[in-house]
C-alpha positions as a Markdown table, in Angstrom:
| # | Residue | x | y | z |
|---|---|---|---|---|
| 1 | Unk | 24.1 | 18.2 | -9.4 |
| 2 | Unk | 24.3 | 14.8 | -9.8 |
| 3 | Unk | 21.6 | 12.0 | -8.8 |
| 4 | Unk | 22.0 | 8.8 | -7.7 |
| 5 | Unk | 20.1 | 5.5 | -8.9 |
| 6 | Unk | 16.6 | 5.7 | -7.6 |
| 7 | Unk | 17.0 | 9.2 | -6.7 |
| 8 | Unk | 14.3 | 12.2 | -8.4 |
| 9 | Unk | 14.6 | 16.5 | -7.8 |
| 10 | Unk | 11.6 | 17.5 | -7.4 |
| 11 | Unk | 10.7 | 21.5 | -6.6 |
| 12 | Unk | 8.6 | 21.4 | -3.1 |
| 13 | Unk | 7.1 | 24.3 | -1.0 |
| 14 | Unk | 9.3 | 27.6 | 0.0 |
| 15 | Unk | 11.7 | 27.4 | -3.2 |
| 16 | Unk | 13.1 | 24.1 | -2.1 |
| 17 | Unk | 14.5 | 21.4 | -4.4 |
| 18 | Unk | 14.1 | 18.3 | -2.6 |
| 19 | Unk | 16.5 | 15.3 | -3.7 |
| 20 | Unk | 14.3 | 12.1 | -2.9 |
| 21 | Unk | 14.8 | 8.6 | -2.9 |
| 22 | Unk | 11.9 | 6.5 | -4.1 |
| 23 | Unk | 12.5 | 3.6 | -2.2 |
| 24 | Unk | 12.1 | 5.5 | 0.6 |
| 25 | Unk | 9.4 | 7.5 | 1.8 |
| 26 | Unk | 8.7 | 10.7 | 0.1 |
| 27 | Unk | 7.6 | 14.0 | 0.6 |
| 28 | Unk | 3.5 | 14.0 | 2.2 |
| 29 | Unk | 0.9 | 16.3 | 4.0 |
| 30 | Unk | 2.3 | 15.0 | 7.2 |
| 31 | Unk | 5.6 | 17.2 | 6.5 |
| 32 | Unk | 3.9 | 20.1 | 5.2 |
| 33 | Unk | 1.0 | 20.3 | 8.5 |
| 34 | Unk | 4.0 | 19.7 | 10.7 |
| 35 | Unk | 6.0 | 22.0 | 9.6 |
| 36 | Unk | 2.8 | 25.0 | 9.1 |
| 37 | Unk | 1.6 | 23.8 | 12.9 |
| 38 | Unk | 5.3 | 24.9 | 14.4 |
| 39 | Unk | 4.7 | 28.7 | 15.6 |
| 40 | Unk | 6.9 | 31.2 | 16.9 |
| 41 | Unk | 10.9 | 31.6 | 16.3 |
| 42 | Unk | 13.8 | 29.5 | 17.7 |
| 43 | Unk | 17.6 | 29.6 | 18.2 |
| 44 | Unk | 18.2 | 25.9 | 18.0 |
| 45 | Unk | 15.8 | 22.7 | 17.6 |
| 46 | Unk | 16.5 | 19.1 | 16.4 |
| 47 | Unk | 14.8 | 17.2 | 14.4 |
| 48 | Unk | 14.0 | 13.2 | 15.3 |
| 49 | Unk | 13.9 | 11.5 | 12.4 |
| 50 | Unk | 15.0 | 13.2 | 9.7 |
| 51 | Unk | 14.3 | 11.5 | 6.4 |
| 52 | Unk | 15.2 | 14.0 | 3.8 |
| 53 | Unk | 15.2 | 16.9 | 5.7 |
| 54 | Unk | 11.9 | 17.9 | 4.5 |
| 55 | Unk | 10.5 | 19.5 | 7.7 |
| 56 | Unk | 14.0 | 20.9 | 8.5 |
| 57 | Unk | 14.0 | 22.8 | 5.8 |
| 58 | Unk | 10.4 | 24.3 | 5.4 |
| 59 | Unk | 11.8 | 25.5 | 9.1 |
| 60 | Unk | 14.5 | 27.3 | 8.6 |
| 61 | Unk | 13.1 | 28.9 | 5.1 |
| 62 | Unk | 10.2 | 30.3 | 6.8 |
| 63 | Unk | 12.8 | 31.6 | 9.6 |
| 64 | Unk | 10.7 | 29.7 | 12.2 |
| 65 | Unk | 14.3 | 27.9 | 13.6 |
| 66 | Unk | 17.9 | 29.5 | 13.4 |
| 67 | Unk | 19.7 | 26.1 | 13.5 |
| 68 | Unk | 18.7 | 22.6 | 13.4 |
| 69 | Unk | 20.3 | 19.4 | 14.2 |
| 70 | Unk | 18.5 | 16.6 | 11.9 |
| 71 | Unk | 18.5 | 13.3 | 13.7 |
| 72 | Unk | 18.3 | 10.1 | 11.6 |
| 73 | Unk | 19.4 | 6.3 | 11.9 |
| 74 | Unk | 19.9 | 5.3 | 8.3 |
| 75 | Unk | 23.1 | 6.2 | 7.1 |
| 76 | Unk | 21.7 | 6.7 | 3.6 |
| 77 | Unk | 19.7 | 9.3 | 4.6 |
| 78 | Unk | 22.0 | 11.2 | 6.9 |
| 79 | Unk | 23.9 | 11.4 | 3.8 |
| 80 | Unk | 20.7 | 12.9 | 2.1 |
| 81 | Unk | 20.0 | 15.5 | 4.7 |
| 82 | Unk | 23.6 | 16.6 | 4.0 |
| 83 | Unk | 23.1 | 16.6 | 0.6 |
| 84 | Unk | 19.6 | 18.4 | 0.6 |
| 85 | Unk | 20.9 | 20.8 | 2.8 |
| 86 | Unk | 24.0 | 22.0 | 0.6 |
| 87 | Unk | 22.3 | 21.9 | -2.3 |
| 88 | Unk | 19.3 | 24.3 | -0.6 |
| 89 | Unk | 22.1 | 26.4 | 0.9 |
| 90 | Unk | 21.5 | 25.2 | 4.6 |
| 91 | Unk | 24.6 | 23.6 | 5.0 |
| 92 | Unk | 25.8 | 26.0 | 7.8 |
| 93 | Unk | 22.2 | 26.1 | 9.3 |
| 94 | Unk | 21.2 | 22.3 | 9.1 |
| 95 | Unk | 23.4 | 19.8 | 10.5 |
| 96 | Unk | 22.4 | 15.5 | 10.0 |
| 97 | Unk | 23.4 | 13.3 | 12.5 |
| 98 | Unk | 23.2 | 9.8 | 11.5 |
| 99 | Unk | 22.4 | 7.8 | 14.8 |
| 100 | Unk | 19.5 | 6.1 | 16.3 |
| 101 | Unk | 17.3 | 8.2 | 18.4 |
| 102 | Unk | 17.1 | 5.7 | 21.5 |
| 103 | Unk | 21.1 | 6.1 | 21.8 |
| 104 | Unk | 21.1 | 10.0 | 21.1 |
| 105 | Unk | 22.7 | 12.1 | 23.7 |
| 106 | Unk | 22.4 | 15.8 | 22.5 |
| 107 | Unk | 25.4 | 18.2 | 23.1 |
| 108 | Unk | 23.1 | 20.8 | 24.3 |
| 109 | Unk | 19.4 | 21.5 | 25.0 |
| 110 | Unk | 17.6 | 23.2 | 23.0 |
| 111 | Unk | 14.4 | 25.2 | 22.8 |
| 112 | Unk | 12.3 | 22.8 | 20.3 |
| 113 | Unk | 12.4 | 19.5 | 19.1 |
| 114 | Unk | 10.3 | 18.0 | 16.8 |
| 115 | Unk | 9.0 | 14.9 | 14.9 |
| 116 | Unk | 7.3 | 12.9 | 12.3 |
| 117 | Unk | 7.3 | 9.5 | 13.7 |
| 118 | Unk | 6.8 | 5.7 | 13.1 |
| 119 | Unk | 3.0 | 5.3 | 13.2 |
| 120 | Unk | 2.8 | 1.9 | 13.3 |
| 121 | Unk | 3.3 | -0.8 | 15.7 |
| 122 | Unk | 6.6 | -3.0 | 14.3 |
| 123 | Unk | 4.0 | -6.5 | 14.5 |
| 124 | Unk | 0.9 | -4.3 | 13.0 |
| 125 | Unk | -0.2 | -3.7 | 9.4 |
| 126 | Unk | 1.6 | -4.9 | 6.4 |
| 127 | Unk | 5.5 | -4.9 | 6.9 |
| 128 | Unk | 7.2 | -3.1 | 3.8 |
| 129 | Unk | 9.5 | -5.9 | 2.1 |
| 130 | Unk | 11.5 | -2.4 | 1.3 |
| 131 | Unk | 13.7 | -1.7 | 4.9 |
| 132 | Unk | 13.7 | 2.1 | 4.1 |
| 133 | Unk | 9.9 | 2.2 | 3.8 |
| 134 | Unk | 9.4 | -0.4 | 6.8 |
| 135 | Unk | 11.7 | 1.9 | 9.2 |
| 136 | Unk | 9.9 | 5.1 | 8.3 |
| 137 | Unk | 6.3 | 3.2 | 9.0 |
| 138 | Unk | 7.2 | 0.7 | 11.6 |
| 139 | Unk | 8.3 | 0.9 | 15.4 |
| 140 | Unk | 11.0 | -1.2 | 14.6 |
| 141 | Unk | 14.4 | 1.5 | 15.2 |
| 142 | Unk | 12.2 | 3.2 | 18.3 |
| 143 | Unk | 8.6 | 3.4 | 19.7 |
| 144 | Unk | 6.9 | 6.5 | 20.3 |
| 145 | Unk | 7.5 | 6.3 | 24.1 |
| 146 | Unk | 11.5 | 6.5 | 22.6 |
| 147 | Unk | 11.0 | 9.7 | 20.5 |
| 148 | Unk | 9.1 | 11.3 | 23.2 |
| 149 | Unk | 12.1 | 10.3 | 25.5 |
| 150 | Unk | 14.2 | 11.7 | 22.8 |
| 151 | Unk | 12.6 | 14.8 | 23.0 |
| 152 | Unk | 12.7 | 15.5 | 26.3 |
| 153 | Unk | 15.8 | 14.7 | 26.7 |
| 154 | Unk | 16.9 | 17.4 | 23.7 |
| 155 | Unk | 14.7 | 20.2 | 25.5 |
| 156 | Unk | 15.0 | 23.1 | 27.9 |
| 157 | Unk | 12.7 | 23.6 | 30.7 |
| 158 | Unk | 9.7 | 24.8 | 28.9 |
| 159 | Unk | 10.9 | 24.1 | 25.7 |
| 160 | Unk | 8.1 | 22.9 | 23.0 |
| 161 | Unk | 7.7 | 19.5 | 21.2 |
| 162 | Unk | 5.8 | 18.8 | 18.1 |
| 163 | Unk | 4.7 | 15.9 | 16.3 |
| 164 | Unk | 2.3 | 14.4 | 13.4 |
| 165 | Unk | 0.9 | 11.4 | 14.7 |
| 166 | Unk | -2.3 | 8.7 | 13.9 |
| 167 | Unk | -5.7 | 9.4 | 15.5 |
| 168 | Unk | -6.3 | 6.0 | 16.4 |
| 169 | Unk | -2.7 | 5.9 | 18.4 |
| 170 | Unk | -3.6 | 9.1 | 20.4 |
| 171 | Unk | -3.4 | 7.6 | 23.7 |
| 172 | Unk | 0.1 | 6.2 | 23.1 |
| 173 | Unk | 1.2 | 9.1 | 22.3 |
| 174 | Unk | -0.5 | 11.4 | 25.4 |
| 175 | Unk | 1.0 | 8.6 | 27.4 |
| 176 | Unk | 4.6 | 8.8 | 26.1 |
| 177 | Unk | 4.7 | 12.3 | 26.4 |
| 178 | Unk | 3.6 | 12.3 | 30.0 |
| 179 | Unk | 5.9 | 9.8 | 30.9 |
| 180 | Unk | 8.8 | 12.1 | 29.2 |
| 181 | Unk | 7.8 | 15.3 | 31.3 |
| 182 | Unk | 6.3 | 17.0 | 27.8 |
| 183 | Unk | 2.8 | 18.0 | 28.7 |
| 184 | Unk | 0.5 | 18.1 | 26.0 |
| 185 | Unk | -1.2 | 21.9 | 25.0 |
| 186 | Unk | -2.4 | 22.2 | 21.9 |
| 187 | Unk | -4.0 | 19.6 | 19.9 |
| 188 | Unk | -5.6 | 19.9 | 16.2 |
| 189 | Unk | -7.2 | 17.3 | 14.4 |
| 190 | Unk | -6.8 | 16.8 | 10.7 |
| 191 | Unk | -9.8 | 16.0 | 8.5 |
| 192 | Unk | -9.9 | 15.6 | 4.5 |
| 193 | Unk | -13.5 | 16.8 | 4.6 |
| 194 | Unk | -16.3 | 18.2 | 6.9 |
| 195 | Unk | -17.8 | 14.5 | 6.4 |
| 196 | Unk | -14.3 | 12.5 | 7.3 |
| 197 | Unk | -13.2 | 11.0 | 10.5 |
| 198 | Unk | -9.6 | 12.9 | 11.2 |
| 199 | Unk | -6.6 | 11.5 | 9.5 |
| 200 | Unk | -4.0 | 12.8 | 11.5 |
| 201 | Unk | -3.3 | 14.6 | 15.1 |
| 202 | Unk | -0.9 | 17.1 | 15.4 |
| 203 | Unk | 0.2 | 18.3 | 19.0 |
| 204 | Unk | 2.2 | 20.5 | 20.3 |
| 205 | Unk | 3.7 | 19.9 | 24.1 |
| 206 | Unk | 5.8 | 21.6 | 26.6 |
| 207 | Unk | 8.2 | 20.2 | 28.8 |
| 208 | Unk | 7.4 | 20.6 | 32.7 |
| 209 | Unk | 4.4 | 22.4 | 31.6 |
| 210 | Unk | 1.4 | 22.2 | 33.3 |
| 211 | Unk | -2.0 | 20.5 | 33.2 |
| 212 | Unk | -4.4 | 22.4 | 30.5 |
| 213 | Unk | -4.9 | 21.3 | 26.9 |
| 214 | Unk | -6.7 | 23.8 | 23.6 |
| 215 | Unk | -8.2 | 21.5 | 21.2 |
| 216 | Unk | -8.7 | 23.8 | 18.4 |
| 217 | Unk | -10.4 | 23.6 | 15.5 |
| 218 | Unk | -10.0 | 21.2 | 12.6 |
């Protein structure tokens, strides 16, 4: 297989060779919790905001998801998906759809839908001179009130969404996922250490659920 310029292999979780592009983001902890904090098995999910694939993958390796539509607005890595996908063998499992997730009108809803979002406002923190980097950080392509929208719009009734988000934006995202009929019901903080503050929330939410929320343990 051949790589393009400022593109790496690099062997990941579940037998996966990821092809990465290092001016984008790369693979984290964010991918790998989201992907473990996904239970139960699935006929057909999408993916909002696909990046390379990562979580996609990790997904359907584990047998969590049967087929996955990977949502993502940079052309470049739509392309990726594809390409991570073939080479993995996924190609008849995983399918990228290059478009922005504020204009996506899914086909068909499906039972899961899940995401690794923008964490940062588009006028907060440093803004990444790189555009890859400063779409996957920034609310510039899409807030969270837009993938939560997204989301719902992709689900069944009673269908489940998932997410990795930022502690310190936790009422953004309660707030979005109300307002796009996903109610919240599981909810784990993330800590590096007994003696940290949490790093990262990860929730799971149904859609047209009701009221009544497990926070479990860290």
């Amino acid at each position: 297989m051949k790589l393009k310029m400022n593109e790496r292999l690099d062997y990941v979780n579940d037998d996966i060779e990821l092809i990465q592009n290092t001016d984008g983001l790369t693979f984290g902890t964010d991918a790998l919790l989201l992907a473990g904090y996904i239970n139960g098995k699935y006929k057909r999910g999408v993916e909002l905001g696909g990046g390379t694939g990562i979580i996609s993958m990790l997904l359907l390796a584990r047998g969590k998801i049967e087929k996955i539509d990977c949502v993502e607005i940079q052309d470049e890595f739509a392309e990726l998906i594809g390409r991570n996908a073939e080479h993995n063998r996924f190609e008849d499992r995983l399918f990228p759809i290059c478009k922005d997730i504020r204009e996506y009108q899914p086909e068909k809803e499906c039972e899961i839908a899940f995401t690794n979002p923008p964490y940062m406002k588009a006028t907060s923190g440093k803004s990444n001179l790189n555009d890859k980097k400063n779409l996957a950080r920034h609310e510039v392509a899409g807030t969270i009130y837009d993938f939560c929208k997204a989301g719902g719009k992709a689900l069944k009734y009673g269908g489940s969404f998932a997410v990795v988000y930022r502690p310190d934006r936790l009422i953004d995202l309660i707030d979005a996922m109300r307002k796009a009929g996903l109610e919240p019901k599981r909810m784990t903080y993330v800590h590096a250490n007994a003696a940290s503050e949490p790093s990262m929330v990860l929730i799971e939410a149904k859609k047209g659920g009701k009221c009544g929320l497990k926070l479990t343990r860290p």
